[in-house]
């Protein structure tokens, strides 16, 4: 299990107080439990809690052997002091004081400033991977300015690898096809529920040697429980009735094979050779350990065959 867990990483947006407050003690318990369980990939971003996730992650890792973990952060949103935010909470989904504001900036200077600030918050001397974060509306500047700046930092040995992280696959395919990215972070678009990235993006990455890190494996909550609730979330909104029904049908097949919906969701993306790792998020130590336990052993092969037979997976979809 330890070798498999080295392919499973921890995303830290919940530890930046996404939607609800997490105490420093609770966040540290999650990070320590992840390390103790064998997780060695950690992903963060300035966006997550206006720097809170980076600070918490850096504090938990500063005394760990630096060569034993892979750390990624992101650029594209600069954090700028905002005195007018005193006394109110961030309005972008994180339960933190709005003492800073985000400014989109994919310029070369913005990249360097963002990375320098991230290293300061992390309290570490380097990161291993830097992603362009959500450049959906900023293609020209991200491709023309930010990527060359990241490539220069890679050549200088300041960072080990560069890439882009998004909730869509189409622009990621452009990055994979037209640039020298090493890795992409694909959130929610290659999961047990849906695989729109399968036809074009993943084969492209495989052919060009671009690693894929899959995230959003539970589709923002829908696949996180064997018993799918009526008010489950999908893409950060209440899931439509038909989508809940599909998730429940998948869960029923999982139960017949002695496994669970979360376990199948965690293992599914590793069926594709382009996928080299996956990220999970956890708000509590109990959530973290439950996910690690769910990843303890792959589901039986018969599960995937039955999902295909019931029309819940396309015939050509690769599985573990």
XYZ file of C-alpha atoms in Angstrom:
320
model
C 0.000 0.000 0.000
C 2.848 2.390 0.742
C 4.000 2.386 -2.903
C 0.467 3.083 -4.097
C 0.090 5.913 -1.611
C 3.095 7.631 -3.130
C 0.854 8.207 -6.156
C -1.857 9.757 -3.985
C -1.412 13.407 -3.058
C -3.086 15.826 -0.697
C -4.712 18.959 -2.053
C -4.925 21.703 0.532
C -7.857 23.926 -0.438
C -9.925 22.598 2.531
C -7.022 23.547 4.818
C -7.343 27.093 3.520
C -10.803 27.170 5.118
C -12.744 26.428 1.942
C -16.412 27.078 2.817
C -15.836 26.635 6.563
C -13.160 27.268 9.169
C -10.598 24.611 10.011
C -8.473 25.310 13.076
C -4.690 25.253 12.979
C -4.751 22.138 15.161
C -7.198 20.354 12.848
C -5.212 21.299 9.758
C -1.979 20.063 11.295
C -3.644 16.781 12.246
C -4.654 16.240 8.612
C -1.152 16.985 7.339
C 0.544 14.823 9.949
C -1.857 11.941 9.278
C -1.161 12.214 5.561
C 2.581 11.973 6.161
C 2.204 9.075 8.593
C 0.053 7.254 6.037
C 2.724 7.504 3.348
C 1.381 10.431 1.302
C 4.288 12.347 -0.206
C 2.650 14.634 -2.794
C 1.312 17.956 -1.503
C -0.403 20.624 -3.584
C -1.313 24.157 -2.568
C -1.889 27.659 -3.976
C -1.991 31.298 -2.856
C -5.700 31.290 -3.745
C -6.495 28.790 -0.979
C -7.443 30.897 1.989
C -5.465 33.942 0.831
C -2.210 32.166 1.647
C -3.439 30.275 4.720
C -3.071 26.844 3.123
C 0.502 27.589 2.072
C 1.427 28.737 5.568
C -0.117 25.679 7.201
C 1.472 23.291 4.721
C 4.896 24.867 5.082
C 4.735 24.664 8.877
C 3.898 20.959 8.710
C 6.633 20.136 6.199
C 9.506 22.321 7.392
C 10.986 19.606 9.607
C 10.360 16.762 7.134
C 13.187 15.473 4.905
C 13.003 17.786 1.906
C 13.947 15.169 -0.672
C 11.176 12.835 0.462
C 8.170 14.834 -0.728
C 6.933 16.604 -3.849
C 5.456 20.061 -3.296
C 3.522 22.090 -5.849
C 2.023 25.546 -5.771
C 0.477 27.818 -8.372
C 0.782 31.240 -9.985
C -1.706 33.567 -11.641
C -3.321 35.215 -8.636
C -1.203 37.733 -6.756
C -2.179 38.499 -3.168
C -2.283 42.234 -2.518
C -2.873 43.829 0.927
C -6.407 45.189 1.253
C -6.939 47.389 4.333
C -10.590 47.811 3.361
C -11.136 44.090 3.994
C -10.536 44.375 7.720
C -13.574 43.123 9.579
C -15.100 41.086 6.767
C -14.550 37.625 5.302
C -13.154 36.694 1.920
C -15.873 36.673 -0.733
C -14.337 33.904 -2.849
C -15.427 30.893 -0.834
C -12.850 30.813 1.951
C -13.674 31.512 5.594
C -10.719 33.839 6.221
C -10.395 37.581 6.909
C -10.284 39.607 3.693
C -7.058 41.411 4.564
C -5.722 40.525 1.119
C -7.287 40.542 -2.311
C -6.479 38.484 -5.383
C -5.285 40.134 -8.586
C -5.053 38.118 -11.798
C -1.510 38.407 -13.121
C 0.080 36.023 -15.610
C 2.908 38.394 -16.527
C 6.515 37.254 -16.202
C 7.004 39.644 -13.295
C 3.778 38.426 -11.706
C 4.996 34.837 -11.896
C 8.266 35.657 -10.166
C 6.583 37.788 -7.501
C 3.958 35.131 -6.847
C 6.504 32.354 -6.479
C 8.701 34.460 -4.202
C 5.725 35.206 -1.962
C 4.695 31.550 -1.916
C 8.169 30.475 -0.817
C 8.027 33.054 1.964
C 4.665 31.771 3.181
C 5.783 28.156 2.901
C 9.045 28.851 4.690
C 10.822 26.499 2.288
C 13.655 27.071 -0.152
C 12.032 25.556 -3.223
C 8.949 23.990 -4.725
C 9.048 21.052 -7.098
C 6.186 21.955 -9.428
C 4.567 25.277 -10.346
C 1.208 25.352 -12.131
C -0.533 28.156 -13.971
C -3.738 28.367 -11.928
C -7.065 28.667 -13.786
C -5.860 30.668 -16.807
C -9.256 30.162 -18.519
C -9.733 33.838 -19.382
C -6.042 34.679 -19.698
C -4.699 32.417 -22.462
C -2.605 35.010 -24.284
C -0.765 36.297 -21.238
C -0.454 32.871 -19.627
C 0.934 31.299 -22.798
C 2.962 34.276 -23.992
C 4.416 35.560 -20.713
C 3.865 33.249 -17.749
C 4.937 30.011 -19.420
C 8.241 31.392 -20.760
C 8.969 32.769 -17.297
C 8.276 29.382 -15.732
C 10.409 27.654 -18.378
C 13.294 29.991 -17.535
C 12.915 29.187 -13.834
C 12.962 25.497 -14.723
C 16.136 25.927 -16.772
C 17.732 27.746 -13.839
C 16.819 24.881 -11.522
C 14.601 27.098 -9.370
C 11.672 24.730 -9.983
C 11.717 21.145 -11.121
C 8.647 21.026 -13.345
C 6.001 23.362 -14.759
C 2.415 22.911 -15.806
C -1.153 24.173 -15.720
C -4.081 23.309 -13.463
C -7.694 23.761 -14.536
C -11.251 22.486 -14.263
C -11.542 22.129 -18.049
C -9.647 19.876 -20.451
C -9.748 21.889 -23.683
C -7.211 24.572 -22.770
C -5.050 22.007 -21.028
C -4.871 20.187 -24.361
C -3.569 23.401 -25.943
C -0.880 23.667 -23.273
C 0.105 20.033 -23.799
C 0.175 20.428 -27.579
C 1.755 23.868 -27.942
C 4.151 24.240 -25.005
C 6.812 22.466 -23.014
C 4.754 21.767 -19.874
C 5.827 18.731 -17.876
C 2.555 18.057 -16.068
C -1.071 19.087 -16.017
C -3.459 19.124 -13.093
C -6.904 18.096 -14.334
C -9.769 18.674 -11.902
C -13.091 16.892 -12.241
C -12.914 16.035 -15.936
C -11.614 12.481 -15.667
C -13.514 10.738 -12.932
C -15.574 7.630 -12.389
C -18.659 9.723 -13.124
C -17.521 11.376 -16.367
C -14.545 11.213 -18.705
C -14.658 14.098 -21.227
C -10.844 14.299 -21.204
C -10.483 10.715 -22.416
C -10.837 11.118 -26.167
C -8.280 13.874 -26.786
C -6.389 15.183 -23.756
C -5.148 11.992 -22.133
C -3.865 10.351 -25.352
C -2.178 13.640 -26.236
C -0.425 13.758 -22.863
C 0.608 10.118 -23.163
C 2.104 10.690 -26.609
C 3.982 13.828 -25.540
C 5.215 12.519 -22.188
C 3.178 15.002 -20.153
C 2.201 13.642 -16.746
C -1.406 14.018 -15.640
C -2.313 14.594 -12.006
C -6.026 13.917 -11.559
C -7.953 15.973 -9.011
C -11.578 16.439 -8.070
C -12.016 12.662 -8.091
C -15.244 12.912 -6.105
C -16.677 15.601 -8.426
C -16.727 18.049 -5.481
C -18.495 15.630 -3.147
C -20.906 13.560 -5.201
C -18.754 10.404 -5.114
C -17.381 10.891 -1.599
C -19.914 8.633 0.147
C -21.284 5.195 -0.588
C -24.709 6.465 0.440
C -25.192 9.368 -1.971
C -27.402 12.013 -0.300
C -30.135 13.965 -2.062
C -28.244 17.217 -1.516
C -24.878 15.954 -2.783
C -22.729 18.515 -4.552
C -21.475 18.271 -8.127
C -19.127 20.869 -9.599
C -19.558 22.930 -6.417
C -23.343 23.144 -6.775
C -26.246 20.962 -5.713
C -26.189 17.957 -8.016
C -29.036 17.530 -10.525
C -31.407 14.647 -9.809
C -30.236 12.609 -12.807
C -26.591 12.967 -11.778
C -27.398 11.813 -8.233
C -29.223 8.856 -9.744
C -26.222 7.895 -11.860
C -23.913 8.078 -8.841
C -26.290 5.843 -6.884
C -26.335 3.286 -9.697
C -22.522 3.195 -9.656
C -22.580 2.834 -5.851
C -24.951 -0.131 -6.119
C -22.579 -1.920 -8.488
C -19.698 -1.186 -6.110
C -21.637 -2.713 -3.213
C -22.243 -5.905 -5.196
C -18.488 -6.259 -5.582
C -17.673 -5.646 -1.930
C -16.192 -2.217 -2.456
C -17.397 1.378 -2.130
C -18.078 4.334 -4.366
C -15.201 6.403 -2.874
C -12.736 3.533 -3.302
C -13.701 3.039 -6.943
C -13.532 6.795 -7.541
C -10.020 7.000 -6.081
C -8.704 4.094 -8.140
C -10.459 4.782 -11.428
C -8.121 7.398 -13.006
C -5.076 5.181 -12.553
C -6.382 2.938 -15.306
C -5.035 5.396 -17.866
C -1.258 5.323 -18.455
C -1.045 9.125 -18.673
C -2.276 9.504 -15.080
C 0.710 9.342 -12.756
C -0.898 10.690 -9.596
C -4.118 11.910 -8.023
C -5.075 14.474 -5.403
C -7.552 14.147 -2.576
C -8.707 16.815 -0.150
C -9.544 16.384 3.520
C -10.923 18.739 6.132
C -10.390 16.419 9.107
C -8.011 13.672 10.117
C -10.929 11.219 9.981
C -11.648 12.164 6.343
C -7.995 11.751 5.439
C -7.718 8.334 7.042
C -11.002 7.202 5.459
C -9.660 8.107 2.017
C -6.365 6.366 2.687
C -8.231 3.258 3.858
C -10.415 3.371 0.732
C -7.224 3.373 -1.342
C -5.776 0.385 0.498
C -6.552 -2.118 -2.269
C -7.868 -1.788 -5.822
C -11.471 -2.836 -6.472
C -11.984 -6.261 -8.069
C -11.698 -6.296 -11.876
C -15.263 -7.521 -12.181
C -16.502 -4.144 -10.972
C -15.345 -2.362 -14.089
C -16.848 -5.028 -16.346
C -20.228 -4.701 -14.649
C -20.126 -0.909 -14.885
C -19.576 -1.269 -18.633
C -22.393 -3.811 -18.926
C -24.797 -1.428 -17.204
C -23.814 1.499 -19.428
C -22.085 3.364 -16.606
C -18.686 3.243 -18.312
C -18.011 3.340 -22.050
C -16.609 0.140 -23.500
C -13.230 1.661 -24.362
C -12.576 3.318 -21.021
C -9.316 2.028 -19.490
C -9.554 0.788 -15.917
C -7.032 -0.332 -13.281
